[in-house]
């Protein structure tokens, strides 16, 4: 028996059949199409829980953890910041080990992150349960709002909130809950990069070249749809109370439409985390369809004098193909690019590059001694890309689109909730529907128009310029604001306010429901009774008015105050998200055609890093800061945390409108710069549908600029 043949047979069984260790099986589980379907399920579930759940529960997290908008924006930014840190490590190790192992770790770590986020709710709730159990002997309960001001609600020097007496012992639990919330989302970001990096290369490896591009497009589309559906589904969980308390045990006035309602935001994280864990275990058995690290081994063992004919360009042999393509050094004089930086994409293809016989100097770079020079080559490529003005401005356009996408989408839910008095569940449902329909329709229409009308890269730049610039004016519709909740303020209620800074329990006059107060404590009420008719709580003996009775049940919340402005806001948001999806493919084509073909991978990496570090991490912070600047009523708890309860709707609309308008207008201006540079400085422009692979029976020639051409 030949030991080498036995070893090769074992490797083939190990990396081409589904299973673990010696337990392997064939059939549908070992086919590339099944691996691709499982990969799509992974990216769908991951986006469902990350981009869906995180964007849906922002306002609920603020109420549950007393966060301001900047802090909730920081919660969102931590995810993207973690992906930037972990992407290089995962990308490097992904070529040395089996890809399904990374897919499995991806889903398991995301599951751990989700469970950590959900666990922060129980750490926070545990503090409150212990506190209540110690106060059972008192005739009052913490549910009695007047109990918090019972000593002397009119003496600012008195301790008016007994729940704050043990602040030193309880602050640690509150801090731990908040830290666990942040760390959980950071862990999710660390674990979610494999599907975005190794997954793309895995699809490229298991499908022929003509199918890989379509499969990758579907792969990204599935993830986008998962994020939009995640917003919709997670919003439905917010109809349940956070403690899963049955409705019959809740106060009659505490409904999902009430400002004090806290939805069950943590339950979807537990469900999604458990689902990710199960999927992670299952995908660990997927075949890798090649021996891990084989391409690096072949690069080191191929002799520089080995003739090119020994290497096949067959798509099925991915290791040899990679070895062949990497023998061409990427230098400023690489074929496919002339000295003016113009890319002749009509004649640039991998097949043509692979037909070029490498020079001894370039093949020598594959030796272990010369591989250290690749870092210098990479730095040289980066420096040259940074000198490409068109590339710089197209990255700027992507950067500001990243700021807008990560800031506008999560906070538009909060905008609907406070500006138009919608409950959290309805607001997330509207946002998810807008995102889902716009993305599903916008991306295919954009790609269809580009191919149908043969848009050249320069035309794509002009289309992006026009669409981005015109759609920026849609944000100005947000300046049309609706009236916010109006609370009554008198000299008497202002005197009571210092002792009630951590109490927010809106009450209204049962005789005149238009008169609303922040709490019965603010109105100076000292007596609380239950109505014999409907068991509602009534507050009386108020020093700010005689013979006035207040009640929570008398207030009416979450009724759209101005229907016309609400409809305009929905239409404007739909158009903005639709045009954002519409230009994605044309914008990518502009990027591809502003750099030489061998530099495209590095250009994409630079764009992605810039957008994530400077765009997607700062977008939530910028829009969160805009929200905090428009706050009217801050509620401060015993531990120094604060959250906004009432916003100035006009200032909120102006902040959102100006932030969105300036961000989108800068993106359109950047695309305009690219277009005009292309128009006045460069004349060569090839339509994307002209990118055909040249036939091999026509001899290749080089022009005076050392650029490959064909007769």
XYZ file of C-alpha atoms in Angstrom:
711
model
C 0.000 0.000 0.000
C 1.277 3.445 -0.890
C 1.397 5.604 2.285
C 1.197 8.784 0.215
C -1.990 7.649 -1.515
C -3.508 6.693 1.848
C -2.653 10.106 3.269
C -4.141 11.893 0.278
C -7.291 9.784 0.587
C -7.644 10.696 4.256
C -7.172 14.387 3.499
C -9.768 14.212 0.738
C -12.245 12.580 3.087
C -11.478 15.045 5.877
C -11.811 18.267 3.897
C -14.386 17.285 1.279
C -17.007 15.434 3.337
C -19.361 16.684 6.022
C -18.708 15.562 9.564
C -16.254 15.626 12.430
C -13.086 13.598 12.857
C -13.570 10.040 11.597
C -17.342 10.510 11.321
C -17.879 11.698 7.732
C -20.801 11.416 5.361
C -21.419 12.267 1.724
C -24.554 13.167 -0.157
C -26.202 16.576 -0.076
C -24.412 17.566 3.151
C -21.062 17.485 1.378
C -22.060 19.476 -1.700
C -21.025 23.107 -2.217
C -24.631 24.221 -2.667
C -25.516 22.978 0.826
C -22.497 24.747 2.321
C -23.574 27.918 0.546
C -27.141 27.655 1.884
C -25.836 27.208 5.424
C -23.561 30.205 4.967
C -26.537 32.305 3.857
C -28.485 31.139 6.925
C -25.566 32.184 9.117
C -25.344 35.691 7.670
C -29.141 36.032 7.811
C -29.319 35.117 11.503
C -26.271 37.196 12.381
C -27.666 40.333 10.740
C -31.061 39.495 12.206
C -29.677 39.713 15.722
C -27.034 42.426 15.273
C -28.333 44.959 12.772
C -31.926 44.073 13.601
C -32.133 43.778 17.375
C -29.586 46.498 18.181
C -31.363 49.082 16.044
C -34.786 48.125 17.400
C -34.128 48.381 21.140
C -32.188 51.660 21.349
C -34.897 53.762 22.995
C -35.874 50.859 25.266
C -32.281 50.440 26.458
C -32.173 54.130 27.284
C -35.192 53.776 29.565
C -34.001 50.517 31.135
C -30.411 51.591 31.841
C -30.839 55.375 32.093
C -28.685 56.078 29.041
C -28.489 59.297 27.105
C -28.419 59.191 23.311
C -24.628 59.452 23.082
C -24.230 56.446 25.373
C -26.734 54.406 23.381
C -24.874 55.469 20.227
C -21.644 54.273 21.830
C -23.327 50.905 22.414
C -23.906 50.650 18.651
C -20.417 51.924 17.778
C -18.702 49.274 19.910
C -19.808 46.576 17.476
C -18.126 48.182 14.469
C -15.055 49.121 16.488
C -14.616 45.491 17.561
C -14.888 44.245 13.976
C -12.063 46.568 12.908
C -9.772 45.132 15.590
C -10.542 41.475 14.905
C -10.767 41.535 11.098
C -6.985 41.436 10.381
C -6.439 38.530 12.783
C -9.318 36.481 11.410
C -8.350 37.316 7.832
C -4.788 36.086 8.402
C -5.692 32.895 10.259
C -8.487 32.120 7.820
C -6.024 31.033 5.170
C -4.165 28.681 7.516
C -7.049 26.727 9.017
C -10.337 25.258 7.887
C -12.920 27.946 7.067
C -15.953 26.160 8.617
C -14.183 26.234 11.973
C -14.176 30.034 11.787
C -17.814 30.079 10.701
C -18.662 27.941 13.721
C -16.649 30.158 16.088
C -18.286 33.183 14.476
C -21.788 31.992 15.370
C -20.831 30.699 18.828
C -19.100 33.960 19.824
C -22.076 35.961 18.512
C -24.288 33.716 20.657
C -22.126 34.427 23.714
C -22.291 38.152 23.023
C -26.082 38.079 22.718
C -26.455 36.141 25.952
C -24.179 38.622 27.728
C -26.308 41.517 26.481
C -29.465 39.780 27.696
C -27.844 38.921 31.047
C -27.287 42.608 31.789
C -31.051 42.875 32.298
C -30.994 40.348 35.145
C -28.022 42.013 36.826
C -29.914 45.292 36.734
C -33.195 43.696 37.878
C -31.549 41.737 40.693
C -30.692 44.989 42.461
C -34.313 46.121 42.428
C -35.691 42.817 43.734
C -33.373 42.831 46.745
C -34.338 46.392 47.546
C -38.065 45.659 47.495
C -37.668 42.633 49.742
C -36.065 44.793 52.438
C -38.956 47.238 52.463
C -41.898 44.906 52.876
C -42.392 46.043 56.475
C -42.980 49.625 55.391
C -46.572 50.668 54.864
C -45.559 52.216 51.562
C -44.050 50.535 48.517
C -41.769 51.789 45.817
C -44.719 51.599 43.450
C -46.253 54.429 45.484
C -44.820 57.514 43.863
C -45.565 59.659 46.910
C -43.465 57.331 49.082
C -40.391 58.827 47.460
C -41.288 62.295 48.726
C -43.087 61.447 51.943
C -40.742 63.231 54.379
C -41.242 66.756 53.119
C -41.757 67.292 49.398
C -41.309 71.037 49.777
C -38.023 71.064 51.698
C -35.094 70.872 49.315
C -32.697 69.894 52.116
C -34.574 66.751 53.108
C -33.871 63.258 51.835
C -36.909 62.843 49.649
C -36.131 59.567 47.896
C -35.613 56.664 50.262
C -34.705 54.352 47.396
C -31.432 56.276 47.115
C -30.347 55.721 50.714
C -28.240 52.692 49.783
C -26.736 54.183 46.680
C -23.165 53.205 47.621
C -23.980 49.518 47.970
C -26.189 49.366 44.898
C -24.150 51.462 42.463
C -21.780 48.543 41.847
C -24.593 46.373 40.498
C -25.744 49.178 38.224
C -22.221 49.701 36.910
C -21.772 45.982 36.307
C -25.038 45.783 34.373
C -24.040 48.634 32.090
C -20.532 47.218 31.574
C -21.990 43.809 30.722
C -24.263 45.431 28.165
C -21.340 47.141 26.432
C -18.968 44.167 26.641
C -21.616 41.856 25.222
C -22.041 43.963 22.082
C -18.260 44.238 21.762
C -17.926 40.432 21.938
C -20.592 40.154 19.248
C -18.531 42.432 16.994
C -15.361 40.420 17.597
C -17.068 37.181 16.627
C -18.990 38.398 13.582
C -16.130 39.101 11.174
C -15.559 35.607 9.772
C -18.717 35.675 7.655
C -17.730 39.066 6.248
C -14.154 38.094 5.375
C -13.537 34.354 5.099
C -17.088 33.744 3.910
C -16.509 35.726 0.717
C -13.342 33.774 -0.105
C -15.111 30.510 0.724
C -17.870 31.256 -1.814
C -15.206 32.212 -4.349
C -13.552 28.831 -3.805
C -16.549 26.490 -4.009
C -18.199 27.980 -7.110
C -16.931 28.598 -10.648
C -15.936 32.167 -11.419
C -19.024 32.926 -13.503
C -21.291 31.885 -10.609
C -19.287 33.153 -7.639
C -20.133 36.816 -8.230
C -23.884 36.133 -8.322
C -23.671 33.942 -5.234
C -21.798 36.661 -3.353
C -24.404 39.240 -4.360
C -27.194 36.979 -3.067
C -25.144 36.377 0.083
C -24.971 40.107 0.856
C -28.639 40.599 -0.044
C -29.693 37.839 2.365
C -27.764 39.541 5.171
C -29.379 42.897 4.415
C -32.855 41.369 4.410
C -32.048 39.660 7.714
C -31.185 42.998 9.320
C -34.416 44.619 8.127
C -36.566 41.685 9.266
C -34.733 41.665 12.584
C -35.973 45.200 13.280
C -39.563 44.171 12.555
C -39.547 40.947 14.587
C -37.662 42.386 17.557
C -40.167 45.222 17.717
C -42.926 42.704 18.380
C -41.179 41.592 21.595
C -41.432 45.144 22.899
C -45.179 44.637 23.301
C -44.358 42.421 26.306
C -43.384 44.034 29.587
C -39.734 43.659 30.520
C -40.441 41.372 33.503
C -42.919 39.273 31.491
C -45.562 40.333 34.012
C -49.092 39.396 32.887
C -51.233 42.357 31.944
C -53.754 41.702 34.725
C -51.022 42.322 37.307
C -49.862 45.591 35.756
C -51.458 48.957 36.514
C -54.329 49.669 34.159
C -52.596 52.782 32.811
C -49.264 51.038 32.108
C -49.582 50.028 28.461
C -47.116 49.873 25.527
C -48.240 53.388 24.587
C -47.193 54.848 27.957
C -43.799 56.625 28.276
C -42.916 54.478 31.305
C -43.388 51.204 29.429
C -40.198 49.149 29.088
C -40.552 46.383 26.534
C -39.062 42.914 26.862
C -35.915 43.829 24.946
C -33.727 41.059 26.422
C -35.843 38.042 25.368
C -34.989 38.222 21.626
C -31.279 38.313 22.485
C -31.656 35.041 24.397
C -33.593 33.441 21.545
C -31.228 34.685 18.838
C -28.193 33.695 20.909
C -29.463 30.150 21.393
C -30.219 29.879 17.676
C -26.731 31.127 16.763
C -25.178 28.543 19.087
C -27.068 25.654 17.494
C -26.212 26.838 13.980
C -22.569 27.254 15.006
C -22.368 23.627 16.118
C -23.919 22.428 12.871
C -21.747 24.450 10.457
C -18.540 23.258 12.135
C -18.874 20.021 10.169
C -19.012 21.640 6.733
C -16.255 20.583 4.325
C -13.478 23.041 3.554
C -13.048 21.775 -0.058
C -9.265 22.222 0.126
C -6.397 21.416 2.470
C -5.962 24.456 4.772
C -2.720 26.315 4.226
C -1.929 24.382 1.042
C -1.635 27.539 -1.050
C 1.051 28.903 1.257
C 2.921 25.603 1.159
C 2.913 25.535 -2.644
C 4.143 29.124 -2.828
C 7.198 28.231 -0.791
C 8.019 24.959 -2.539
C 7.655 26.019 -6.197
C 11.072 26.687 -7.643
C 11.620 30.081 -9.316
C 12.895 28.267 -12.396
C 9.817 26.066 -12.681
C 8.155 26.712 -16.035
C 4.720 28.313 -16.153
C 3.269 25.407 -18.122
C 3.354 23.210 -15.026
C 0.644 25.337 -13.376
C -2.902 25.028 -14.539
C -5.400 27.866 -14.537
C -8.249 25.453 -13.955
C -10.867 26.906 -11.606
C -11.179 23.611 -9.780
C -7.566 23.708 -8.510
C -7.727 26.749 -6.291
C -4.295 26.259 -4.755
C -2.463 26.235 -8.082
C -4.551 29.126 -9.335
C -3.602 31.263 -6.370
C 0.049 30.370 -6.790
C -0.088 31.410 -10.433
C -1.721 34.741 -9.777
C 0.558 35.670 -6.908
C 3.731 35.289 -8.960
C 3.059 38.682 -10.552
C 4.456 41.466 -8.446
C 2.177 44.479 -8.002
C 4.226 47.449 -9.048
C 3.361 50.826 -10.554
C 4.124 49.379 -14.008
C 1.777 46.429 -13.643
C 0.027 45.568 -16.915
C -3.456 46.935 -17.146
C -2.438 50.409 -16.028
C -0.544 53.128 -17.825
C 1.604 55.875 -16.375
C -1.329 58.288 -16.126
C -3.260 56.019 -13.794
C -5.878 55.094 -16.422
C -7.193 51.575 -16.086
C -7.894 49.731 -19.308
C -10.499 47.436 -17.788
C -11.771 46.282 -21.152
C -8.629 44.214 -21.519
C -7.812 43.521 -17.881
C -8.616 40.040 -16.632
C -7.115 37.337 -14.525
C -6.739 35.110 -17.579
C -4.643 37.706 -19.367
C -2.442 38.287 -16.353
C -1.918 34.576 -15.889
C -0.670 34.282 -19.479
C 2.211 36.637 -18.805
C 5.464 34.837 -18.110
C 6.829 36.182 -14.831
C 10.290 37.570 -14.808
C 12.963 36.071 -12.550
C 12.772 39.108 -10.294
C 9.080 38.662 -9.686
C 9.175 34.923 -9.119
C 11.986 35.338 -6.671
C 9.656 37.306 -4.429
C 7.910 34.033 -3.555
C 10.931 32.656 -1.791
C 10.896 32.731 1.997
C 13.832 35.144 2.027
C 12.102 37.744 -0.131
C 8.632 37.503 1.397
C 9.510 40.198 3.928
C 9.503 42.719 1.087
C 5.764 42.290 0.669
C 5.150 44.645 3.578
C 7.047 47.343 1.691
C 5.053 46.561 -1.439
C 1.831 46.869 0.534
C 2.888 50.221 1.959
C 3.850 51.383 -1.536
C 0.409 50.394 -2.844
C -1.307 52.230 -0.007
C 0.766 55.360 -0.638
C -0.072 55.278 -4.318
C -3.779 54.824 -3.603
C -3.661 57.805 -1.278
C -2.285 59.882 -4.149
C -5.233 58.907 -6.350
C -7.600 61.879 -6.048
C -10.591 60.028 -7.480
C -10.111 57.172 -5.033
C -9.834 59.582 -2.099
C -13.092 61.336 -2.926
C -15.027 58.148 -3.592
C -13.880 56.888 -0.173
C -15.065 60.181 1.337
C -18.475 59.582 -0.258
C -18.600 56.071 1.234
C -17.435 57.430 4.580
C -20.274 59.905 4.938
C -22.758 57.331 3.680
C -21.522 55.053 6.468
C -22.060 57.847 9.004
C -25.566 58.378 7.699
C -26.473 54.687 7.559
C -25.331 53.800 11.084
C -26.679 56.987 12.614
C -29.910 57.635 10.755
C -31.456 54.139 10.733
C -31.391 53.409 14.501
C -32.329 56.953 15.528
C -35.127 57.361 12.995
C -36.988 54.834 15.148
C -36.511 57.077 18.156
C -37.538 60.063 16.029
C -40.874 58.455 15.145
C -41.390 57.472 18.770
C -40.965 60.934 20.264
C -41.802 63.228 17.356
C -45.037 61.470 16.371
C -45.849 59.822 19.730
C -45.625 56.213 18.571
C -44.909 53.301 20.882
C -41.569 51.524 20.481
C -43.061 48.476 18.793
C -44.918 50.477 16.138
C -41.900 52.711 15.502
C -39.623 49.699 14.929
C -42.237 48.101 12.690
C -42.328 51.196 10.471
C -38.530 51.478 10.374
C -38.082 47.791 9.564
C -40.677 47.914 6.799
C -39.005 50.980 5.255
C -35.571 49.345 5.383
C -36.793 45.989 4.056
C -38.805 47.283 1.110
C -36.274 49.937 0.124
C -33.287 47.600 0.187
C -35.022 44.673 -1.534
C -36.269 46.939 -4.326
C -33.491 49.546 -4.464
C -30.403 47.362 -4.963
C -31.793 45.266 -7.868
C -33.189 48.357 -9.619
C -29.842 50.117 -9.328
C -27.978 47.143 -10.807
C -30.616 46.715 -13.531
C -30.440 50.358 -14.621
C -26.655 50.243 -14.741
C -26.656 47.188 -17.018
C -29.754 48.074 -19.012
C -28.543 51.528 -20.009
C -24.840 50.570 -20.143
C -23.739 53.171 -17.638
C -20.028 53.787 -17.925
C -18.089 54.316 -14.679
C -18.107 58.044 -15.372
C -21.862 57.943 -15.882
C -22.199 55.986 -12.616
C -20.324 58.790 -10.860
C -22.663 61.401 -12.349
C -25.750 59.384 -11.366
C -24.464 59.025 -7.799
C -23.733 62.761 -7.698
C -27.251 63.702 -8.833
C -29.087 61.186 -6.629
C -27.081 61.929 -3.483
C -27.323 65.692 -3.924
C -31.044 65.740 -4.651
C -31.922 63.230 -1.933
C -30.066 65.360 0.626
C -32.903 67.885 0.399
C -35.347 65.187 1.527
C -33.887 65.505 5.011
C -35.244 69.030 5.196
C -38.704 67.490 5.558
C -37.664 66.676 9.117
C -37.832 70.383 9.940
C -41.622 69.994 9.923
C -42.147 69.181 13.577
C -45.125 68.204 15.707
C -45.816 69.532 19.219
C -44.211 67.594 22.029
C -45.860 66.633 25.317
C -46.802 69.813 27.164
C -46.303 69.780 30.939
C -47.692 72.445 33.221
C -45.202 74.612 35.078
C -46.104 77.110 37.785
C -44.144 78.848 40.520
C -45.458 76.267 42.931
C -44.468 73.266 40.797
C -41.038 74.769 40.201
C -40.485 74.902 43.957
C -41.239 71.206 44.197
C -39.006 70.217 41.269
C -35.650 69.993 43.148
C -36.956 67.208 45.373
C -38.411 65.277 42.430
C -35.490 65.243 40.003
C -35.495 61.436 39.901
C -39.267 60.971 39.604
C -41.115 60.794 36.292
C -44.743 59.676 36.548
C -46.917 61.761 34.187
C -50.330 62.557 35.634
C -53.240 64.587 34.303
C -56.169 66.456 35.766
C -59.195 64.178 35.622
C -61.384 67.212 34.854
C -59.076 68.681 32.204
C -56.858 66.068 30.565
C -54.878 68.727 28.706
C -53.201 69.692 32.002
C -50.298 67.293 32.431
C -47.642 67.253 35.159
C -44.346 65.388 35.360
C -45.477 63.647 38.568
C -47.889 64.153 41.454
C -44.838 65.083 43.512
C -44.170 68.043 41.219
C -47.748 69.182 41.751
C -47.371 68.900 45.531
C -49.853 66.069 46.085
C -49.695 64.318 49.463
C -52.679 61.954 49.364
C -53.113 58.803 47.262
C -56.283 56.719 46.992
C -57.777 54.059 44.745
C -60.923 54.741 42.774
C -63.838 52.464 43.636
C -65.048 52.545 40.027
C -62.077 51.371 37.970
C -59.336 50.899 40.616
C -57.245 53.722 39.199
C -54.921 55.710 41.432
C -56.058 59.220 42.377
C -53.769 61.906 43.805
C -55.266 64.733 45.848
C -54.429 67.272 48.579
C -52.147 69.051 46.114
C -50.708 72.339 47.345
C -50.389 73.776 43.825
C -54.179 73.803 43.331
C -57.223 73.312 45.500
C -59.794 70.624 44.774
C -57.648 69.149 41.997
C -57.461 65.397 41.481
C -54.761 63.855 39.286
C -54.415 60.371 37.823
C -52.115 58.480 35.434
C -55.131 56.957 33.710
C -56.411 60.406 32.715
C -53.467 60.969 30.352
C -53.575 60.040 26.694
C -50.287 59.173 24.998
C -49.030 57.975 21.641
C -51.610 59.616 19.428
C -50.250 61.023 16.189
C -50.636 64.780 16.618
C -50.155 65.756 12.950
C -50.974 63.126 10.348
C -49.795 65.063 7.278
C -46.287 65.609 8.690
C -46.178 61.963 9.749
C -46.958 60.798 6.202
C -44.343 63.158 4.743
C -41.752 61.871 7.210
C -42.439 58.247 6.230
C -42.284 59.031 2.501
C -39.075 61.015 2.951
C -37.412 58.265 4.991
C -38.474 55.653 2.427
C -37.000 57.671 -0.447
C -33.752 58.261 1.453
C -33.233 54.560 2.216
C -34.309 53.571 -1.317
C -31.787 55.897 -2.983
C -29.119 54.727 -0.545
C -29.699 51.151 -1.721
C -30.059 52.213 -5.367
C -26.548 53.690 -5.644
C -24.689 50.868 -3.911
C -23.794 48.962 -7.089
C -22.972 52.073 -9.209
C -20.879 53.453 -6.347
C -18.936 50.197 -6.178
C -18.308 50.330 -9.933
C -16.924 53.849 -9.593
C -14.500 52.616 -6.949
C -13.406 49.654 -9.081
C -12.661 51.851 -12.092
C -10.681 54.511 -10.269
C -7.855 52.126 -9.316
C -5.801 49.592 -11.289
C -7.174 46.069 -11.349
C -4.389 44.556 -9.164
C -5.053 47.247 -6.534
C -8.781 46.604 -6.164
C -8.540 44.298 -3.149
C -6.369 46.780 -1.289
C -8.680 49.620 -2.313
C -11.696 47.748 -0.948
C -9.836 47.003 2.289
C -8.882 50.662 2.737
C -12.422 51.773 2.027
C -13.915 49.283 4.456
C -11.463 50.177 7.219
C -12.006 53.906 6.749
C -15.780 53.588 6.687
C -15.885 51.412 9.796
C -13.354 53.346 11.888
C -14.343 56.901 10.954
C -17.892 56.407 9.712
C -19.872 53.601 11.284
C -18.376 54.176 14.734
C -18.994 57.936 14.696
C -22.422 57.955 13.029
C -24.396 56.830 16.114
C -22.426 59.249 18.307
C -23.129 62.228 16.028
C -26.854 61.576 15.784
C -26.997 60.748 19.490
C -25.384 64.074 20.320
C -27.955 65.824 18.115
C -30.752 64.162 20.100
C -29.268 65.047 23.492
C -28.991 68.712 22.536
C -32.768 68.832 22.047
C -33.712 67.336 25.438
C -36.151 69.297 27.624
C -36.562 67.036 30.664
C -33.718 64.915 32.027
C -34.550 62.204 34.554
C -31.680 61.480 36.944
C -31.655 58.333 39.051
C -30.012 57.588 42.382
C -26.725 56.588 40.769
C -26.117 59.728 38.740
C -27.354 58.219 35.490
C -29.690 60.274 33.380
C -32.000 59.730 30.460
C -34.170 62.103 28.488
C -37.936 61.865 28.886
C -39.151 64.861 26.890
C -37.586 66.351 23.767
C -38.015 69.682 22.077
C -39.499 68.333 18.864
C -38.660 71.378 16.784
C -35.026 71.338 17.853
C -34.911 67.572 17.370
C -36.242 67.915 13.812
C -33.757 70.682 12.986
C -30.844 68.654 14.372
C -31.831 65.537 12.423
C -32.503 67.546 9.264
C -29.191 69.429 9.320
C -27.158 66.342 10.256
C -28.705 64.273 7.471
C -28.612 67.059 4.889
C -24.947 67.962 5.437
C -23.835 64.318 5.528
C -25.657 63.347 2.328
C -24.701 66.606 0.553
C -21.004 66.000 1.247
C -21.373 62.503 -0.237
C -22.966 63.947 -3.383
C -20.289 66.639 -3.656
C -17.537 64.019 -3.384
C -19.079 62.008 -6.225
C -19.299 65.250 -8.216
C -15.581 65.842 -7.755
C -14.875 62.328 -9.032
C -17.110 62.895 -12.049
C -15.586 66.236 -13.050
C -12.030 64.943 -12.600
C -12.971 62.026 -14.810
C -14.579 64.308 -17.365
C -11.864 66.936 -17.745
C -8.697 64.940 -17.030
C -9.378 61.442 -18.350
C -11.014 60.426 -21.579
C -10.990 56.649 -21.324
C -14.211 55.175 -19.984
C -15.393 51.606 -20.579
C -18.965 50.512 -19.731
C -19.143 47.729 -17.141
C -20.907 45.329 -19.494
C -17.914 45.578 -21.834
C -15.677 43.786 -19.339
C -15.295 40.573 -21.309
C -12.482 38.123 -21.097
C -10.322 38.245 -24.218
C -9.901 35.106 -26.238
C -6.620 33.289 -25.917
C -6.115 32.816 -29.668
C -5.272 36.505 -30.146
C -1.652 37.430 -29.386
C -0.952 39.902 -26.592
C 1.092 43.056 -27.167
C 2.305 45.931 -25.052
C 2.107 49.587 -26.013
C 4.612 52.329 -25.315
C 3.242 52.677 -21.779
C 3.924 49.006 -21.049
C 0.150 48.339 -21.094
C -1.218 45.036 -22.389
C -3.369 45.340 -25.493
C -4.686 43.004 -28.181
C -4.766 43.440 -31.903
